């Protein structure tokens, strides 16, 4: 279930990124109707499954029970906020700069970081969730940096070592979201 949720979110969110010209894939690499390369959805699905299984395992290992009442409506709200954060990053240079006066990408990145931490505070609040979110966000950002450096894909207007500076915020919010789904399924 976690794998399929990860694949679905990857397709939908990547479609938003490609539509707004945030992510550019070489023309010969685009191979599906969803404007996604073949390896992106399965990679996100595998990562989602690993994160979703890891969260409840770490909770049991550390003896740190989840503080909030577990219900699907809360998980769905978390998914909605995650999609909103991702959409905000996708339209940042298209719409947000015209509607919200961000002086630069750093201001946008700080806003998205605050929203991502707000997502954690609202739907998680565990130390293990925060630590796992930060760790995986840094690892995923480094992996993305390596892929972009090697020409697998590129970002338009990169502002931090070939990538967009808000990318760790998206990864962090995604980890928290998949962790909540994994906890609910457990």
PDB file of C-alpha atoms in Angstrom:
ATOM      1  CA  UNK A   1       0.000   0.000   0.000  1.00  0.00           C
ATOM      2  CA  UNK A   2       2.822   2.399   0.908  1.00  0.00           C
ATOM      3  CA  UNK A   3       4.559   1.679  -2.390  1.00  0.00           C
ATOM      4  CA  UNK A   4       1.440   2.523  -4.412  1.00  0.00           C
ATOM      5  CA  UNK A   5       0.768   5.703  -2.430  1.00  0.00           C
ATOM      6  CA  UNK A   6       4.368   6.786  -3.070  1.00  0.00           C
ATOM      7  CA  UNK A   7       4.070   6.047  -6.800  1.00  0.00           C
ATOM      8  CA  UNK A   8       0.770   7.935  -7.049  1.00  0.00           C
ATOM      9  CA  UNK A   9       2.088  10.988  -5.191  1.00  0.00           C
ATOM     10  CA  UNK A  10       5.269  10.958  -7.290  1.00  0.00           C
ATOM     11  CA  UNK A  11       3.244  10.992 -10.512  1.00  0.00           C
ATOM     12  CA  UNK A  12       0.916  13.759  -9.356  1.00  0.00           C
ATOM     13  CA  UNK A  13       3.590  15.959  -7.791  1.00  0.00           C
ATOM     14  CA  UNK A  14       6.045  15.454 -10.643  1.00  0.00           C
ATOM     15  CA  UNK A  15       3.300  16.455 -13.060  1.00  0.00           C
ATOM     16  CA  UNK A  16       2.932  19.731 -11.137  1.00  0.00           C
ATOM     17  CA  UNK A  17       6.687  20.314 -11.273  1.00  0.00           C
ATOM     18  CA  UNK A  18       6.931  19.590 -15.013  1.00  0.00           C
ATOM     19  CA  UNK A  19       3.848  21.689 -15.852  1.00  0.00           C
ATOM     20  CA  UNK A  20       5.366  24.693 -14.112  1.00  0.00           C
ATOM     21  CA  UNK A  21       8.743  24.106 -15.825  1.00  0.00           C
ATOM     22  CA  UNK A  22      10.516  23.631 -12.503  1.00  0.00           C
ATOM     23  CA  UNK A  23      11.996  20.277 -13.524  1.00  0.00           C
ATOM     24  CA  UNK A  24      13.363  19.707 -16.994  1.00  0.00           C
ATOM     25  CA  UNK A  25      14.033  16.232 -18.318  1.00  0.00           C
ATOM     26  CA  UNK A  26      15.807  15.737 -21.629  1.00  0.00           C
ATOM     27  CA  UNK A  27      13.198  15.254 -24.417  1.00  0.00           C
ATOM     28  CA  UNK A  28      14.255  11.672 -25.115  1.00  0.00           C
ATOM     29  CA  UNK A  29      13.908  10.682 -21.459  1.00  0.00           C
ATOM     30  CA  UNK A  30      10.256  11.652 -21.070  1.00  0.00           C
ATOM     31  CA  UNK A  31       8.543   8.340 -21.616  1.00  0.00           C
ATOM     32  CA  UNK A  32       5.032   8.468 -20.167  1.00  0.00           C
ATOM     33  CA  UNK A  33       1.840  10.423 -20.376  1.00  0.00           C
ATOM     34  CA  UNK A  34       2.542  11.806 -16.910  1.00  0.00           C
ATOM     35  CA  UNK A  35       5.756  13.503 -18.117  1.00  0.00           C
ATOM     36  CA  UNK A  36       7.836  11.424 -15.757  1.00  0.00           C
ATOM     37  CA  UNK A  37      10.871   9.295 -16.425  1.00  0.00           C
ATOM     38  CA  UNK A  38      10.330   5.620 -15.736  1.00  0.00           C
ATOM     39  CA  UNK A  39      12.487   5.414 -12.611  1.00  0.00           C
ATOM     40  CA  UNK A  40      10.986   8.324 -10.629  1.00  0.00           C
ATOM     41  CA  UNK A  41       7.675   6.704  -9.545  1.00  0.00           C
ATOM     42  CA  UNK A  42       9.176   3.325  -8.528  1.00  0.00           C
ATOM     43  CA  UNK A  43      11.997   5.088  -6.656  1.00  0.00           C
ATOM     44  CA  UNK A  44       9.497   7.209  -4.760  1.00  0.00           C
ATOM     45  CA  UNK A  45       7.356   4.133  -4.135  1.00  0.00           C
ATOM     46  CA  UNK A  46      10.277   2.186  -2.677  1.00  0.00           C
ATOM     47  CA  UNK A  47      11.355   5.154  -0.557  1.00  0.00           C
ATOM     48  CA  UNK A  48       7.783   5.648   0.650  1.00  0.00           C
ATOM     49  CA  UNK A  49       7.470   1.999   1.626  1.00  0.00           C
ATOM     50  CA  UNK A  50      10.788   2.073   3.492  1.00  0.00           C
ATOM     51  CA  UNK A  51       9.907   5.279   5.351  1.00  0.00           C
ATOM     52  CA  UNK A  52       6.373   4.101   6.135  1.00  0.00           C
ATOM     53  CA  UNK A  53       7.674   0.848   7.617  1.00  0.00           C
ATOM     54  CA  UNK A  54      10.606   2.507   9.382  1.00  0.00           C
ATOM     55  CA  UNK A  55       8.485   4.996  11.331  1.00  0.00           C
ATOM     56  CA  UNK A  56       6.446   2.494  13.406  1.00  0.00           C
ATOM     57  CA  UNK A  57       9.532   0.302  13.880  1.00  0.00           C
ATOM     58  CA  UNK A  58      11.501   3.215  15.320  1.00  0.00           C
ATOM     59  CA  UNK A  59       8.524   4.193  17.494  1.00  0.00           C
ATOM     60  CA  UNK A  60       8.400   0.687  18.975  1.00  0.00           C
ATOM     61  CA  UNK A  61      12.192   0.476  19.311  1.00  0.00           C
ATOM     62  CA  UNK A  62      12.463   3.789  21.160  1.00  0.00           C
ATOM     63  CA  UNK A  63       9.287   3.222  23.145  1.00  0.00           C
ATOM     64  CA  UNK A  64       8.027   6.581  21.943  1.00  0.00           C
ATOM     65  CA  UNK A  65       4.340   6.132  21.138  1.00  0.00           C
ATOM     66  CA  UNK A  66       2.684   8.469  18.712  1.00  0.00           C
ATOM     67  CA  UNK A  67       1.038  11.244  20.762  1.00  0.00           C
ATOM     68  CA  UNK A  68      -1.977  11.902  18.589  1.00  0.00           C
ATOM     69  CA  UNK A  69      -5.092   9.847  18.117  1.00  0.00           C
ATOM     70  CA  UNK A  70      -4.570   7.846  14.963  1.00  0.00           C
ATOM     71  CA  UNK A  71      -7.309   8.374  12.427  1.00  0.00           C
ATOM     72  CA  UNK A  72      -7.428   8.477   8.661  1.00  0.00           C
ATOM     73  CA  UNK A  73      -8.866  11.979   8.518  1.00  0.00           C
ATOM     74  CA  UNK A  74      -5.719  13.325  10.176  1.00  0.00           C
ATOM     75  CA  UNK A  75      -3.540  11.386   7.736  1.00  0.00           C
ATOM     76  CA  UNK A  76      -5.516  12.749   4.780  1.00  0.00           C
ATOM     77  CA  UNK A  77      -5.127  16.304   6.086  1.00  0.00           C
ATOM     78  CA  UNK A  78      -1.385  15.701   6.342  1.00  0.00           C
ATOM     79  CA  UNK A  79      -1.322  14.505   2.714  1.00  0.00           C
ATOM     80  CA  UNK A  80      -3.288  17.591   1.653  1.00  0.00           C
ATOM     81  CA  UNK A  81      -0.850  19.922   3.427  1.00  0.00           C
ATOM     82  CA  UNK A  82       2.094  18.086   1.842  1.00  0.00           C
ATOM     83  CA  UNK A  83       0.579  18.473  -1.625  1.00  0.00           C
ATOM     84  CA  UNK A  84       0.001  22.163  -0.843  1.00  0.00           C
ATOM     85  CA  UNK A  85       3.618  22.663   0.193  1.00  0.00           C
ATOM     86  CA  UNK A  86       4.801  20.933  -2.971  1.00  0.00           C
ATOM     87  CA  UNK A  87       2.442  22.992  -5.102  1.00  0.00           C
ATOM     88  CA  UNK A  88       3.673  26.192  -3.434  1.00  0.00           C
ATOM     89  CA  UNK A  89       7.215  25.287  -4.417  1.00  0.00           C
ATOM     90  CA  UNK A  90       6.151  24.451  -7.977  1.00  0.00           C
ATOM     91  CA  UNK A  91       4.408  27.745  -8.567  1.00  0.00           C
ATOM     92  CA  UNK A  92       6.895  29.823  -6.610  1.00  0.00           C
ATOM     93  CA  UNK A  93       8.449  31.637  -9.512  1.00  0.00           C
ATOM     94  CA  UNK A  94       5.306  31.549 -11.670  1.00  0.00           C
ATOM     95  CA  UNK A  95       2.645  32.780  -9.271  1.00  0.00           C
ATOM     96  CA  UNK A  96       3.924  33.402  -5.787  1.00  0.00           C
ATOM     97  CA  UNK A  97       6.353  36.087  -6.813  1.00  0.00           C
ATOM     98  CA  UNK A  98       3.470  38.004  -8.332  1.00  0.00           C
ATOM     99  CA  UNK A  99       0.998  37.438  -5.474  1.00  0.00           C
ATOM    100  CA  UNK A 100       3.343  37.305  -2.480  1.00  0.00           C
ATOM    101  CA  UNK A 101       6.326  39.595  -2.535  1.00  0.00           C
ATOM    102  CA  UNK A 102       9.283  37.274  -1.840  1.00  0.00           C
ATOM    103  CA  UNK A 103      12.517  39.193  -2.105  1.00  0.00           C
ATOM    104  CA  UNK A 104      14.440  36.088  -3.199  1.00  0.00           C
ATOM    105  CA  UNK A 105      14.515  32.291  -3.150  1.00  0.00           C
ATOM    106  CA  UNK A 106      15.919  32.269   0.371  1.00  0.00           C
ATOM    107  CA  UNK A 107      12.754  33.914   1.637  1.00  0.00           C
ATOM    108  CA  UNK A 108      10.645  31.339  -0.215  1.00  0.00           C
ATOM    109  CA  UNK A 109      12.795  28.503   1.151  1.00  0.00           C
ATOM    110  CA  UNK A 110      12.448  29.794   4.707  1.00  0.00           C
ATOM    111  CA  UNK A 111       8.686  30.033   4.258  1.00  0.00           C
ATOM    112  CA  UNK A 112       8.524  26.458   2.976  1.00  0.00           C
ATOM    113  CA  UNK A 113      10.775  25.323   5.840  1.00  0.00           C
ATOM    114  CA  UNK A 114       8.380  26.925   8.319  1.00  0.00           C
ATOM    115  CA  UNK A 115       5.428  25.233   6.614  1.00  0.00           C
ATOM    116  CA  UNK A 116       7.226  21.872   6.674  1.00  0.00           C
ATOM    117  CA  UNK A 117       8.059  22.188  10.356  1.00  0.00           C
ATOM    118  CA  UNK A 118       4.454  23.255  10.925  1.00  0.00           C
ATOM    119  CA  UNK A 119       3.367  20.053   9.194  1.00  0.00           C
ATOM    120  CA  UNK A 120       5.587  18.065  11.561  1.00  0.00           C
ATOM    121  CA  UNK A 121       4.288  19.978  14.593  1.00  0.00           C
ATOM    122  CA  UNK A 122       0.654  19.528  13.587  1.00  0.00           C
ATOM    123  CA  UNK A 123       0.729  15.856  12.592  1.00  0.00           C
ATOM    124  CA  UNK A 124       3.728  14.250  14.318  1.00  0.00           C
ATOM    125  CA  UNK A 125       5.613  16.063  17.114  1.00  0.00           C
ATOM    126  CA  UNK A 126       7.884  13.091  17.812  1.00  0.00           C
ATOM    127  CA  UNK A 127      11.631  13.505  18.188  1.00  0.00           C
ATOM    128  CA  UNK A 128      12.199  10.378  16.134  1.00  0.00           C
ATOM    129  CA  UNK A 129       9.979  11.739  13.344  1.00  0.00           C
ATOM    130  CA  UNK A 130      11.838  15.035  13.285  1.00  0.00           C
ATOM    131  CA  UNK A 131      15.247  13.336  13.289  1.00  0.00           C
ATOM    132  CA  UNK A 132      14.259  10.860  10.617  1.00  0.00           C
ATOM    133  CA  UNK A 133      12.732  13.651   8.526  1.00  0.00           C
ATOM    134  CA  UNK A 134      15.901  15.749   8.691  1.00  0.00           C
ATOM    135  CA  UNK A 135      18.182  12.768   7.999  1.00  0.00           C
ATOM    136  CA  UNK A 136      16.253  11.491   5.014  1.00  0.00           C
ATOM    137  CA  UNK A 137      15.760  15.017   3.626  1.00  0.00           C
ATOM    138  CA  UNK A 138      19.524  15.600   3.690  1.00  0.00           C
ATOM    139  CA  UNK A 139      20.251  12.202   2.134  1.00  0.00           C
ATOM    140  CA  UNK A 140      17.608  12.684  -0.579  1.00  0.00           C
ATOM    141  CA  UNK A 141      18.869  16.199  -1.336  1.00  0.00           C
ATOM    142  CA  UNK A 142      22.423  14.883  -1.673  1.00  0.00           C
ATOM    143  CA  UNK A 143      21.202  12.100  -3.976  1.00  0.00           C
ATOM    144  CA  UNK A 144      19.297  14.621  -6.092  1.00  0.00           C
ATOM    145  CA  UNK A 145      22.390  16.821  -6.223  1.00  0.00           C
ATOM    146  CA  UNK A 146      24.423  13.904  -7.560  1.00  0.00           C
ATOM    147  CA  UNK A 147      21.771  13.056 -10.176  1.00  0.00           C
ATOM    148  CA  UNK A 148      21.561  16.669 -11.369  1.00  0.00           C
ATOM    149  CA  UNK A 149      25.354  17.009 -11.433  1.00  0.00           C
ATOM    150  CA  UNK A 150      25.552  13.909 -13.644  1.00  0.00           C
ATOM    151  CA  UNK A 151      22.951  15.284 -16.062  1.00  0.00           C
ATOM    152  CA  UNK A 152      20.094  12.891 -15.333  1.00  0.00           C
ATOM    153  CA  UNK A 153      17.762  15.908 -15.094  1.00  0.00           C
ATOM    154  CA  UNK A 154      17.961  19.578 -14.190  1.00  0.00           C
ATOM    155  CA  UNK A 155      16.054  22.320 -12.414  1.00  0.00           C
ATOM    156  CA  UNK A 156      15.193  25.628 -13.991  1.00  0.00           C
ATOM    157  CA  UNK A 157      16.785  28.518 -12.133  1.00  0.00           C
ATOM    158  CA  UNK A 158      18.807  26.417  -9.665  1.00  0.00           C
ATOM    159  CA  UNK A 159      19.916  28.515  -6.717  1.00  0.00           C
ATOM    160  CA  UNK A 160      21.821  26.045  -4.525  1.00  0.00           C
ATOM    161  CA  UNK A 161      24.490  23.818  -6.046  1.00  0.00           C
ATOM    162  CA  UNK A 162      22.508  22.952  -9.225  1.00  0.00           C
ATOM    163  CA  UNK A 163      19.210  22.402  -7.359  1.00  0.00           C
ATOM    164  CA  UNK A 164      16.422  24.490  -5.883  1.00  0.00           C
ATOM    165  CA  UNK A 165      16.993  25.523  -2.263  1.00  0.00           C
ATOM    166  CA  UNK A 166      13.495  24.484  -1.207  1.00  0.00           C
ATOM    167  CA  UNK A 167      14.052  20.821  -2.120  1.00  0.00           C
ATOM    168  CA  UNK A 168      15.002  19.670   1.422  1.00  0.00           C
ATOM    169  CA  UNK A 169      11.728  21.152   2.705  1.00  0.00           C
ATOM    170  CA  UNK A 170       9.762  19.057   0.223  1.00  0.00           C
ATOM    171  CA  UNK A 171      11.662  15.918   1.189  1.00  0.00           C
ATOM    172  CA  UNK A 172      11.157  16.624   4.910  1.00  0.00           C
ATOM    173  CA  UNK A 173       7.409  17.150   4.453  1.00  0.00           C
ATOM    174  CA  UNK A 174       7.219  13.975   2.348  1.00  0.00           C
ATOM    175  CA  UNK A 175       8.962  11.932   5.037  1.00  0.00           C
ATOM    176  CA  UNK A 176       6.558  13.186   7.701  1.00  0.00           C
ATOM    177  CA  UNK A 177       3.595  12.439   5.440  1.00  0.00           C
ATOM    178  CA  UNK A 178       4.694   8.906   4.546  1.00  0.00           C
ATOM    179  CA  UNK A 179       5.595   8.268   8.177  1.00  0.00           C
ATOM    180  CA  UNK A 180       2.074   9.189   9.233  1.00  0.00           C
ATOM    181  CA  UNK A 181       0.595   6.882   6.617  1.00  0.00           C
ATOM    182  CA  UNK A 182       2.906   4.098   7.797  1.00  0.00           C
ATOM    183  CA  UNK A 183       1.923   4.649  11.424  1.00  0.00           C
ATOM    184  CA  UNK A 184      -1.750   4.546  10.518  1.00  0.00           C
ATOM    185  CA  UNK A 185      -1.330   1.337   8.560  1.00  0.00           C
ATOM    186  CA  UNK A 186       0.663  -0.239  11.395  1.00  0.00           C
TER     187      UNK A 186
END
